[in-house]
Every structure is written in C-alpha cells, then in structure tokens.
XYZ file of N, CA and C in Angstrom:
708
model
N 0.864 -1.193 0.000
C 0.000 0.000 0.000
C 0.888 1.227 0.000
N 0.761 1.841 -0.981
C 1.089 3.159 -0.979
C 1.011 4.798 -0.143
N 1.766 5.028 0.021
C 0.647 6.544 0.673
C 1.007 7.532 -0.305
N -0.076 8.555 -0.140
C 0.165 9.752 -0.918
C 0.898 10.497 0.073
N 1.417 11.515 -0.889
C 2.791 12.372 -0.255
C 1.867 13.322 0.559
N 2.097 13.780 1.743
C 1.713 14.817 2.627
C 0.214 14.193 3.249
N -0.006 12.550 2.930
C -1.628 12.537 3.471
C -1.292 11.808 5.143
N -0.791 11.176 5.052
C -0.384 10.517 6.466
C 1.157 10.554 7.353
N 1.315 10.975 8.324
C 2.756 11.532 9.167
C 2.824 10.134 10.123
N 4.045 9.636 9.489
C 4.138 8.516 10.494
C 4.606 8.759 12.063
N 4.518 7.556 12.783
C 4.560 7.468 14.253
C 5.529 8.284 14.391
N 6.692 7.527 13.971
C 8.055 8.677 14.384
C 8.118 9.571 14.221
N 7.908 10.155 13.189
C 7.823 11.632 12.750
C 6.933 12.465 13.176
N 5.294 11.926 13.964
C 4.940 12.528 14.481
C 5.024 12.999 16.004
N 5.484 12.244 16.768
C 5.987 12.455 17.934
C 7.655 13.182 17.774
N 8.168 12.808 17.071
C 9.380 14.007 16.281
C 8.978 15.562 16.460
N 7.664 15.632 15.719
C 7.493 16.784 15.750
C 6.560 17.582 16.513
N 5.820 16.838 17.170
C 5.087 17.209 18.691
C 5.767 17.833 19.618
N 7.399 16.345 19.892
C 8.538 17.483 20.846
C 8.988 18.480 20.194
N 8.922 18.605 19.229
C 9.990 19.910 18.317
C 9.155 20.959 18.540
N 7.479 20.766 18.550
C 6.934 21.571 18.735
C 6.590 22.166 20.682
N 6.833 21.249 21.124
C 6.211 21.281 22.580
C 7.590 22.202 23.239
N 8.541 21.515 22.753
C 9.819 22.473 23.229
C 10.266 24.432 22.698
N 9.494 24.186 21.803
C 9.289 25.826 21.091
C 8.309 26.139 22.001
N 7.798 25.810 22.520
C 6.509 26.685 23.323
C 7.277 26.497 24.714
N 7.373 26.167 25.246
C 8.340 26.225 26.735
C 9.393 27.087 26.717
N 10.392 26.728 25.484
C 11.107 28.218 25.276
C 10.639 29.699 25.185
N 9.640 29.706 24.360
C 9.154 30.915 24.087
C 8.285 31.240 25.604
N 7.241 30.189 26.076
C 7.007 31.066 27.646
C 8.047 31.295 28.697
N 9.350 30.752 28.762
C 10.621 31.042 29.613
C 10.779 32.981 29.647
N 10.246 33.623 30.603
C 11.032 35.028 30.721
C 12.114 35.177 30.154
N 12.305 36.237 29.763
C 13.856 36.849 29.635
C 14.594 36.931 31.232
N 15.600 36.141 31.502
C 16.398 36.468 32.198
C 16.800 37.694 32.762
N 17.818 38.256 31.430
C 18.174 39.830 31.002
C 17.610 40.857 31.247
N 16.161 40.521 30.659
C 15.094 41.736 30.920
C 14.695 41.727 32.053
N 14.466 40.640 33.188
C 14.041 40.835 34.135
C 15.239 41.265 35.427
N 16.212 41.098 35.041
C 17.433 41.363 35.998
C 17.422 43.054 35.976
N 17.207 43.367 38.030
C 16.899 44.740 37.863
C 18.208 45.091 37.981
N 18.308 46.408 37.004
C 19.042 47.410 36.528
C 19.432 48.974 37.449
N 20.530 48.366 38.738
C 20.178 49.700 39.494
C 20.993 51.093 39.042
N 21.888 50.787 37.648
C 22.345 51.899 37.104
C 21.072 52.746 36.591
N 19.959 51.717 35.786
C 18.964 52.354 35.036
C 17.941 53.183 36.224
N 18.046 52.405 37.568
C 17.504 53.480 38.825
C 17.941 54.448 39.170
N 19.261 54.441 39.100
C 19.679 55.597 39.464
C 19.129 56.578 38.423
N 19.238 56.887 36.943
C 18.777 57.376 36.176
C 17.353 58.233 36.439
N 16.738 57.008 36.867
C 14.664 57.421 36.897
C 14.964 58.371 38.333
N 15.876 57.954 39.427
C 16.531 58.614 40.555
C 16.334 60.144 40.232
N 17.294 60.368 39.418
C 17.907 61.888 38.938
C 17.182 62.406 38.448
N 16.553 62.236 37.128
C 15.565 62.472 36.180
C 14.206 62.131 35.871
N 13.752 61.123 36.922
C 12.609 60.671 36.387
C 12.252 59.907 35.128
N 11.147 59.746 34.741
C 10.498 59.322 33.392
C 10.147 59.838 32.561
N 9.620 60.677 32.721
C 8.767 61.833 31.967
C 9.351 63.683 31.530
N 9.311 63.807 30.483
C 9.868 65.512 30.256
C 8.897 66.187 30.945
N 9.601 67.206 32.117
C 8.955 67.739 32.552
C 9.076 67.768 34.214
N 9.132 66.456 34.467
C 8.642 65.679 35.673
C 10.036 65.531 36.204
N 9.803 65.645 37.698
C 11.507 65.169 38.292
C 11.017 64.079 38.772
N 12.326 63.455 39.176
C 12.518 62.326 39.580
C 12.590 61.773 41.460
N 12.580 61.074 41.420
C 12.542 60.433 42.691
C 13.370 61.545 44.186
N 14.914 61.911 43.461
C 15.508 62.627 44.896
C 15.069 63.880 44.641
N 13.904 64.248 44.017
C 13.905 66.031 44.128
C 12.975 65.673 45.817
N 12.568 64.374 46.253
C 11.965 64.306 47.706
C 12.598 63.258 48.372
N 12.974 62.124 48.090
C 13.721 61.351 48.646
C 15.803 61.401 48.977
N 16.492 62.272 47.806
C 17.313 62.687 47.609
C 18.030 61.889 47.085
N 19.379 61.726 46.117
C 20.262 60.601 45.582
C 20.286 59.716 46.358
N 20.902 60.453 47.643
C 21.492 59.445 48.633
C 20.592 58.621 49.327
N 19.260 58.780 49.280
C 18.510 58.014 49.706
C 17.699 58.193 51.333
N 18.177 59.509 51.410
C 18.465 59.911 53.055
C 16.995 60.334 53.207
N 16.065 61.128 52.216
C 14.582 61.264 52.429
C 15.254 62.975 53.108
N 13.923 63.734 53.656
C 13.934 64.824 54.236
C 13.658 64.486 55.651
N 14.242 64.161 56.500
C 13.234 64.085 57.912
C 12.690 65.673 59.164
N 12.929 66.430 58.211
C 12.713 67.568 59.114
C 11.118 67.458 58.559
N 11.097 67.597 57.285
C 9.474 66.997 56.857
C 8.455 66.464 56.891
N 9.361 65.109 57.168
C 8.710 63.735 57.148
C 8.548 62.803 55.778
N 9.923 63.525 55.115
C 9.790 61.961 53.788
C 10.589 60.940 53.933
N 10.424 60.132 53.959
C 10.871 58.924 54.743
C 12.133 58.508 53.903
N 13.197 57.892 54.471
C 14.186 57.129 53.851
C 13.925 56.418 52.957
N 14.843 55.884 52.415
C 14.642 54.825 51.195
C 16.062 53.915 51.015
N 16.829 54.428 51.487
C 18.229 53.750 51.568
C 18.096 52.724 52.423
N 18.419 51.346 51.962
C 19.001 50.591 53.347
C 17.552 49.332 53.220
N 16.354 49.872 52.893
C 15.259 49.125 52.355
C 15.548 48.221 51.556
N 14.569 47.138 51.867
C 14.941 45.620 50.471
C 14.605 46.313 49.370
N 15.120 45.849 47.971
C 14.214 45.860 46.776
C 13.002 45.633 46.929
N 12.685 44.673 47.070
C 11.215 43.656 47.252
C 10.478 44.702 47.926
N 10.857 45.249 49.193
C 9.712 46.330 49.847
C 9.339 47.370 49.137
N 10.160 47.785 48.409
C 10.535 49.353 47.621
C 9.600 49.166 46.354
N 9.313 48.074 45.791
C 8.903 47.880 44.858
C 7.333 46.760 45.117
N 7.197 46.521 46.080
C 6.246 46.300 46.465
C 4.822 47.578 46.896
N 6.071 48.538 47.551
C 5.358 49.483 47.728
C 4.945 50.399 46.759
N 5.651 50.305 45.305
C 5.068 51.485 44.458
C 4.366 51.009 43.948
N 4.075 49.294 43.749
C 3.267 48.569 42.932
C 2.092 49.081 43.839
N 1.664 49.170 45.010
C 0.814 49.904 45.795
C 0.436 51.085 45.699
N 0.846 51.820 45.221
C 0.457 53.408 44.690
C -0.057 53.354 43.587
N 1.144 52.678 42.542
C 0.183 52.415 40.962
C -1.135 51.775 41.045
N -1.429 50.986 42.506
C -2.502 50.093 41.766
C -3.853 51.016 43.409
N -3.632 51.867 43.361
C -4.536 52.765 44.563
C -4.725 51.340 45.599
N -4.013 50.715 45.855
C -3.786 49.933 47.032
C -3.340 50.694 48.376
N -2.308 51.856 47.973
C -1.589 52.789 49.360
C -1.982 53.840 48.518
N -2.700 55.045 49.476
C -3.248 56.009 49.023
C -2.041 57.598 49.508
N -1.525 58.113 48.414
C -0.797 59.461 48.709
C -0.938 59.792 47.510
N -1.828 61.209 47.691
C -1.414 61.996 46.616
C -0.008 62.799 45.764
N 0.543 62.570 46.280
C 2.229 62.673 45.743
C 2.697 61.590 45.656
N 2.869 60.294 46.209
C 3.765 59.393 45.114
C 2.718 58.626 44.144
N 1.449 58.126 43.947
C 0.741 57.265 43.049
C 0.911 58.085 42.173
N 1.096 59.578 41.851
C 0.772 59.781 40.292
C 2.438 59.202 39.907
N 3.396 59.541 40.839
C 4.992 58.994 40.401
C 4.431 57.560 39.939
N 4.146 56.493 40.781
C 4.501 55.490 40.433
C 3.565 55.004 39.021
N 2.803 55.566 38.923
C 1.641 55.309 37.689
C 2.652 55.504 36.465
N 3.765 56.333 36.397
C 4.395 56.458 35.046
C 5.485 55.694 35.310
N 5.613 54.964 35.945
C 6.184 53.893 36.065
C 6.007 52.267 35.651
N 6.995 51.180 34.524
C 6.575 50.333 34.564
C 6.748 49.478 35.203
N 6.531 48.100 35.415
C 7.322 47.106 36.428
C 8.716 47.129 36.262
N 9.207 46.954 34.971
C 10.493 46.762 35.216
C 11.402 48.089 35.655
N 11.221 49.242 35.518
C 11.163 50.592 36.074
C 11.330 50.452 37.449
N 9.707 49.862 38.309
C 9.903 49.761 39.576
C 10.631 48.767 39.988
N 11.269 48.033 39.370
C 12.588 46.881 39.945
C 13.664 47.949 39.982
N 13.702 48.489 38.924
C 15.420 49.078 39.002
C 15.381 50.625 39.431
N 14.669 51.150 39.825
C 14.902 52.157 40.831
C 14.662 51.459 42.608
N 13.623 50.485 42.637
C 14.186 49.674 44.116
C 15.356 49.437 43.962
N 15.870 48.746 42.896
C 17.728 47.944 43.359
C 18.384 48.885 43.524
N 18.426 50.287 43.033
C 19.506 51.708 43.220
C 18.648 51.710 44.617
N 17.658 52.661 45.174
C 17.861 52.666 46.229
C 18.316 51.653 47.480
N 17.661 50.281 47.205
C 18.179 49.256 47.888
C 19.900 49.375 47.966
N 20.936 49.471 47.062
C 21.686 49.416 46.713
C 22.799 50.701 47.824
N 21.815 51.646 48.094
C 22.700 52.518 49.105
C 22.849 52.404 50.592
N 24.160 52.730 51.172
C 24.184 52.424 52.302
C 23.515 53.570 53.254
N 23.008 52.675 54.406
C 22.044 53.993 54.870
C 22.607 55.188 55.587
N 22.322 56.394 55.269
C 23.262 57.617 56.167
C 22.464 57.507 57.248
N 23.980 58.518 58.217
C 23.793 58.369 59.777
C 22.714 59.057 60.173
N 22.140 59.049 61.407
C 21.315 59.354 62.239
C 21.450 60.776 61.990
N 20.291 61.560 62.398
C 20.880 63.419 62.765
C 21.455 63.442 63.409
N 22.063 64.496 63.052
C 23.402 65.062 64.887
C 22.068 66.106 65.542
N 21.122 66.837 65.274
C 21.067 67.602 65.796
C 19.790 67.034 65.975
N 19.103 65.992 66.550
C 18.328 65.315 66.934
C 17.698 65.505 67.911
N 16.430 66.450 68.382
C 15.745 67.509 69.084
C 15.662 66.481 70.301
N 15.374 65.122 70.187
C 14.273 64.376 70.899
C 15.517 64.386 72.258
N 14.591 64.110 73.474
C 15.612 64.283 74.529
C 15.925 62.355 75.102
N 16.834 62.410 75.738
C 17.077 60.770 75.977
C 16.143 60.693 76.850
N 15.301 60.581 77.702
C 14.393 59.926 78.236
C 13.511 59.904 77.282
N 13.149 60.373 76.317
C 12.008 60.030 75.370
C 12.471 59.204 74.427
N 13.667 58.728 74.308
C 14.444 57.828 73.329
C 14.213 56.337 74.332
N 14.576 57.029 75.489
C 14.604 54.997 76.460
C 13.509 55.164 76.555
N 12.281 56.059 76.524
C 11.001 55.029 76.828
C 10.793 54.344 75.478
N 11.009 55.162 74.071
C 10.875 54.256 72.961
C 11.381 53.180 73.052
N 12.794 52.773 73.154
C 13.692 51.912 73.441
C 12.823 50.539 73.934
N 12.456 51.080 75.432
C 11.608 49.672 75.820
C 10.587 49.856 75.422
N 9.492 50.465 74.499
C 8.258 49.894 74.402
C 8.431 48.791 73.205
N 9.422 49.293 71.940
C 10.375 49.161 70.815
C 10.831 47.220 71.603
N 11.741 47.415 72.421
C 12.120 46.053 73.003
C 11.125 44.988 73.546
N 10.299 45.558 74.210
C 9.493 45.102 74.982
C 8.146 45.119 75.297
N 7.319 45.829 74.338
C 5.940 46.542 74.038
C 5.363 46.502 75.656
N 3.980 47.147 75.309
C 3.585 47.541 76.800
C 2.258 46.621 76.671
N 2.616 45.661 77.306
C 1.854 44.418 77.945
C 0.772 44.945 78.333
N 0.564 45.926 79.206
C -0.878 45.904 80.096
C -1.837 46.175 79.444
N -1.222 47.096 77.865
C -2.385 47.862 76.958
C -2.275 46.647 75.625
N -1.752 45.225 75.631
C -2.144 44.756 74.427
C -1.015 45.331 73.548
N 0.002 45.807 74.149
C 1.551 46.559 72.696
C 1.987 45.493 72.487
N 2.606 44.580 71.757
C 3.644 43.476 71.625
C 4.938 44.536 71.034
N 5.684 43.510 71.563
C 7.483 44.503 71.433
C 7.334 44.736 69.323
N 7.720 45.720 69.046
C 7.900 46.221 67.799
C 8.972 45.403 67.150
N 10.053 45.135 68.010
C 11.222 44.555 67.523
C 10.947 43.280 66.742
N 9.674 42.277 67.504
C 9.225 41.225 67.093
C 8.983 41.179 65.759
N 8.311 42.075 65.262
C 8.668 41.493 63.536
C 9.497 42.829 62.896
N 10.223 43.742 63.146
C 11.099 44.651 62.690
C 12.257 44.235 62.595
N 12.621 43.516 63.727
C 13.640 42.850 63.740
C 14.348 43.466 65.546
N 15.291 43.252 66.175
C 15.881 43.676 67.132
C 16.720 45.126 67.499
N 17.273 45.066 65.779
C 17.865 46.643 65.857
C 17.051 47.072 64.685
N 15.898 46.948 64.587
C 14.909 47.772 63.409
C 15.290 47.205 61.952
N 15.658 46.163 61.788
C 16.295 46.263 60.478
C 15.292 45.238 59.070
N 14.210 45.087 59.932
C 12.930 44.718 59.310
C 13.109 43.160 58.786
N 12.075 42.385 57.935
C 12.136 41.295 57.712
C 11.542 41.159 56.557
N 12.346 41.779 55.472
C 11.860 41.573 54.112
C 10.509 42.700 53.604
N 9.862 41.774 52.903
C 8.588 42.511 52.517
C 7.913 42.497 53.554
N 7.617 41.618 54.604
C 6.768 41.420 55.730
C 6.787 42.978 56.742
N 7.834 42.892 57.266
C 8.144 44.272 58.170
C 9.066 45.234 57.336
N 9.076 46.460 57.558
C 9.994 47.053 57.234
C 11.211 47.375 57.917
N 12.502 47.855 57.062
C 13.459 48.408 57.972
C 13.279 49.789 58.008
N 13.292 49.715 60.032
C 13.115 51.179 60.664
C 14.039 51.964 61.171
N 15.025 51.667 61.295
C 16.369 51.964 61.839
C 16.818 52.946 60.932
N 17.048 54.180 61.893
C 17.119 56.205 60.655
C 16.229 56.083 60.203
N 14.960 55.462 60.350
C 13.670 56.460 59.533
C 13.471 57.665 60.394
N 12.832 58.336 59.389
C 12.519 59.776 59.909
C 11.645 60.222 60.829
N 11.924 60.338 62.173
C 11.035 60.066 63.276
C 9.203 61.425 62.720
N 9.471 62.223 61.994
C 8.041 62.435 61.934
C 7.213 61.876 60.747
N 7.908 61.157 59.956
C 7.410 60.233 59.120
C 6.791 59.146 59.660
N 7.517 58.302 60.892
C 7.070 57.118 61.593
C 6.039 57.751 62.598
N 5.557 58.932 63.349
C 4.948 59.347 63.875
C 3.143 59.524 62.989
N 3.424 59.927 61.829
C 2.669 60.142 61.101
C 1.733 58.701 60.519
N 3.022 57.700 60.426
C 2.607 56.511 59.946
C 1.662 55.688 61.381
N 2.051 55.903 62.112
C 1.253 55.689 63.706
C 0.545 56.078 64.199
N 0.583 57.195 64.032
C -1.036 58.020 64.226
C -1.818 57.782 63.080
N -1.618 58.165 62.076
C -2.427 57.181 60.585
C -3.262 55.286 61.040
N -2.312 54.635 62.002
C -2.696 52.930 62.098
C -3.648 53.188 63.139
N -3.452 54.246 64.552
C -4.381 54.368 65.634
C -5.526 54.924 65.312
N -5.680 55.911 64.115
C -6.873 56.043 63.818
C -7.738 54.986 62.998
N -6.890 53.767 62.885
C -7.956 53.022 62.119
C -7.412 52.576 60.546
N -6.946 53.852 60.235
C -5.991 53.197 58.885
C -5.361 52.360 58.666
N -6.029 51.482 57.508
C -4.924 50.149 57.190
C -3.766 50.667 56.277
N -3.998 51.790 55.308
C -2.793 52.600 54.646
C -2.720 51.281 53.568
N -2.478 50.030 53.448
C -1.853 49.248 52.516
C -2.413 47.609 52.970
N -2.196 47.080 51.754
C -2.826 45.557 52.167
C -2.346 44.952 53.420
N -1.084 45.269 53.742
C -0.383 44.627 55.127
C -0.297 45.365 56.192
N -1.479 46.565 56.358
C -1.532 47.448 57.414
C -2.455 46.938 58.255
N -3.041 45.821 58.606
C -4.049 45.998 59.215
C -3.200 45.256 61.020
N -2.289 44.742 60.686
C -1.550 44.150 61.893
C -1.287 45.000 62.786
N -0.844 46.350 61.526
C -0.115 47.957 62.422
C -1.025 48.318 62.622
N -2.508 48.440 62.500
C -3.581 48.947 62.630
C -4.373 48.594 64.234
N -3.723 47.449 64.547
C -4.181 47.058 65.996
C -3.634 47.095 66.528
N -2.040 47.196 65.988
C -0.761 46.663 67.199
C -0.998 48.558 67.694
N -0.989 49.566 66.539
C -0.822 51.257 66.781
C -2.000 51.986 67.524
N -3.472 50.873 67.603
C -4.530 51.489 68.256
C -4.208 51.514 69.351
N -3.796 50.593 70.292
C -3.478 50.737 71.937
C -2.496 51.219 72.132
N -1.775 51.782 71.761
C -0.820 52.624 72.100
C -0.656 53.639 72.438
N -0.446 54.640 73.133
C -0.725 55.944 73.519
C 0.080 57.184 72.708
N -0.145 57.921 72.344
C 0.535 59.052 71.866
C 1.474 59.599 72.107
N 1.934 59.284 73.272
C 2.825 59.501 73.668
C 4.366 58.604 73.293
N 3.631 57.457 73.591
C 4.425 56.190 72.894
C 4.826 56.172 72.140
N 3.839 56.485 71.153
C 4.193 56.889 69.356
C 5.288 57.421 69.396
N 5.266 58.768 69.927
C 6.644 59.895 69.527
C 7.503 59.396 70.548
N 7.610 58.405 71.453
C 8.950 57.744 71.883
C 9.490 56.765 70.882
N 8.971 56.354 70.435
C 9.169 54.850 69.425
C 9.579 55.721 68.405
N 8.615 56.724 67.787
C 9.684 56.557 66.453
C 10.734 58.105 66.595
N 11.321 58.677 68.035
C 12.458 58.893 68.171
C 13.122 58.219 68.469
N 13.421 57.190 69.389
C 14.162 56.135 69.753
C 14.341 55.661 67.904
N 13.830 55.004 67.150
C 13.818 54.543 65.697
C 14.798 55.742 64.885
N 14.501 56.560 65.087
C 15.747 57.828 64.082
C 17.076 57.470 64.572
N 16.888 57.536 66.055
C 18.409 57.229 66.471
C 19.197 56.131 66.191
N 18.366 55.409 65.585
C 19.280 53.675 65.207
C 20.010 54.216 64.464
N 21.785 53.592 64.331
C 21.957 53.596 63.086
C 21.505 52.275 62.137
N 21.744 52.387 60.924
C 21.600 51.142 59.990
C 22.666 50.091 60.326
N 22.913 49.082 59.609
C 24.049 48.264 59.900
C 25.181 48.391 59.033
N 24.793 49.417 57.706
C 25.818 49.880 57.018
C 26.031 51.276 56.553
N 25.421 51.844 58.019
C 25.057 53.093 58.406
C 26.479 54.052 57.688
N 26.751 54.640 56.720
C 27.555 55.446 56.032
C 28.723 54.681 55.776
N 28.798 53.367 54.886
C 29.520 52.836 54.047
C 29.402 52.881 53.172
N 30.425 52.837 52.235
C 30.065 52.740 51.021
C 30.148 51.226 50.479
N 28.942 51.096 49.517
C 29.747 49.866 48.482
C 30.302 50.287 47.308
C-alpha cells in the first residue's frame, strides 16, 4: 500500500514533531532572564531624572542618597529591600496605598522601572542618624523599651518582634526602621491608631498602633531615628 505524499505523518515523525513543537513553546514562555534582571544603574537614572519631560525624579523628595527629608517627614529609602521598595510602588500604581504625591509617580512607572529604581535605592548604604536630633534621651529609652518590649498591660507586643531587634525589618513582611525619619514614623502611627490600614499589610499595624498611647508613638519613632543602619555610612 502506498501513501500519498503529505496525506499521512508517520509514528516517528509525528511524535518528532510534537517534541519539536512542545519544546518551542516552553522556550518561548521562559522570561527573559536579562530583561528581568533589575538594573540599578537604570535606577539611578529614573533617581535623577525621572520618566517623563517635565517631571523630576525620585531625589527632588527622597534625595540621591537616599536619606529622604526628615525635618518633613519623607521617609528614607536607603538601606530598604528591593522587594519592599517595589512592592510598595506597585501599591500606589494600583490605589492599594493612598498618597497623593507618590501614586501619580509610580503610575508612570513600569514594572520593570519599579525593579530598578528599588535595586539603586536598595543598593545605598544607609546615612547616619541626625546630629542635631531635638528628641531628649528619656524620650528615646522610653521608645527603646516599648520598641524592646511593648507595653503588655495595653495589648503593645514589642515592635522589635517582627522589625527585627535593631529595626532592620524582615523583608517585605516588616519594614526596615532603623534612621527612619522620626516624623514620618509618627505620622505613619497616628495614621494605624486612627484606624488606617494605609496598605494591604496594614491591618496588623492597625491594631498593634490602636493601643498605644501618643505619647508612645513619639517615643518609638524617636528612639527609631536614632538607630543607626548596619551599614550606616559605608560605602559599596
């Protein structure tokens, strides 16, 4: 029996070309490597300049160095994971964390954008504490122990517990607090005691910051400015 040319694909040849074909499609859904490897030269860039003509970039409020304003209250950015940094703008772009000054930033932003301006800031070592740091030391040691040891009678659990011991946070889960800008962290605490969840993973800070007293607040996050980082003005 004969076959006609092109009417029947034998066994071999068709399983031949099933894998030939099945392996082109696994390749082609494989990511780019390359493209996805964040780029913290290309952060620094969006850093300086931004995205957009017109528009500045990231340190006209956070600054190159990553140091933020704390006489203000714009919070650090140095010394932070990638993963948080970029977790968090994916939160602005997507009205998940509500501020009218960074969501319109992060909206002209794409993902791979928000990888490689996290890896530049991730990438800096964190500057020192203020020297001229108003808060007086008894309002630093009561932070200290509520920070170490939260205040039991009102329901506080120690802060350190998921920040870490010297503030230095635990990934995306907690943040690192150590030199944040004590009226930034004040702001962010009075924001959780009123009830604000602020972001999908606020609602923990939202109960742990309700029993807490006001007073507390502005011990905790002066005691928190005074940390240094762990690579508190090194360079890499």
């Amino acid at each position: 029996m004969h076959e006609a040319a092109g009417s029947i694909i034998r066994p071999g040849r068709r399983r031949a070309g099933v894998l030939t074909l099945f392996g082109f499609v696994l390749l082609a859904a494989q990511p780019s490597r390359a493209a996805d490897t964040p780029d913290a030269a290309a952060g620094r860039t969006i850093a300086e300049t931004g995205v957009l003509t017109g528009h500045v970039g990231c340190s006209a409020c956070h600054l190159m160095n990553g140091a933020g304003q704390p006489d203000v209250g714009i919070p650090r950015l140095a010394g932070f994971s990638a993963a948080y940094l970029e977790q968090q703008l994916g939160y602005f772009a997507a009205d998940k964390r509500s501020n009218s000054w960074m969501a319109p930033y992060a909206r002209m932003l794409t993902q791979k954008q928000m990888q490689d301006v996290a890896a530049y800031y991730a990438s800096l070592p964190e500057p020192p504490p203020p020297e001229n740091d108003p808060a007086s030391d008894g309002l630093r040691a009561r932070g200290k122990e509520v920070f170490e040891k939260g205040v039991m009678a009102n329901g506080v659990m120690p802060c350190g517990g998921c920040h870490g011991p010297a503030g230095q946070g635990m990934g995306t889960f907690a943040p690192h607090l150590a030199g944040q800008s004590a009226p930034y962290l004040l702001e962010q605490l009075r924001g959780w005691h009123q009830g604000r969840d602020r972001d999908p993973m606020g609602k923990m800070m939202a109960t742990e910051a309700h029993a807490m007293t006001d007073a507390d607040m502005q011990a905790v996050a002066a005691y928190l400015q005074s940390l240094p980082g762990p690579n508190a003005g090194a360079a890499k």
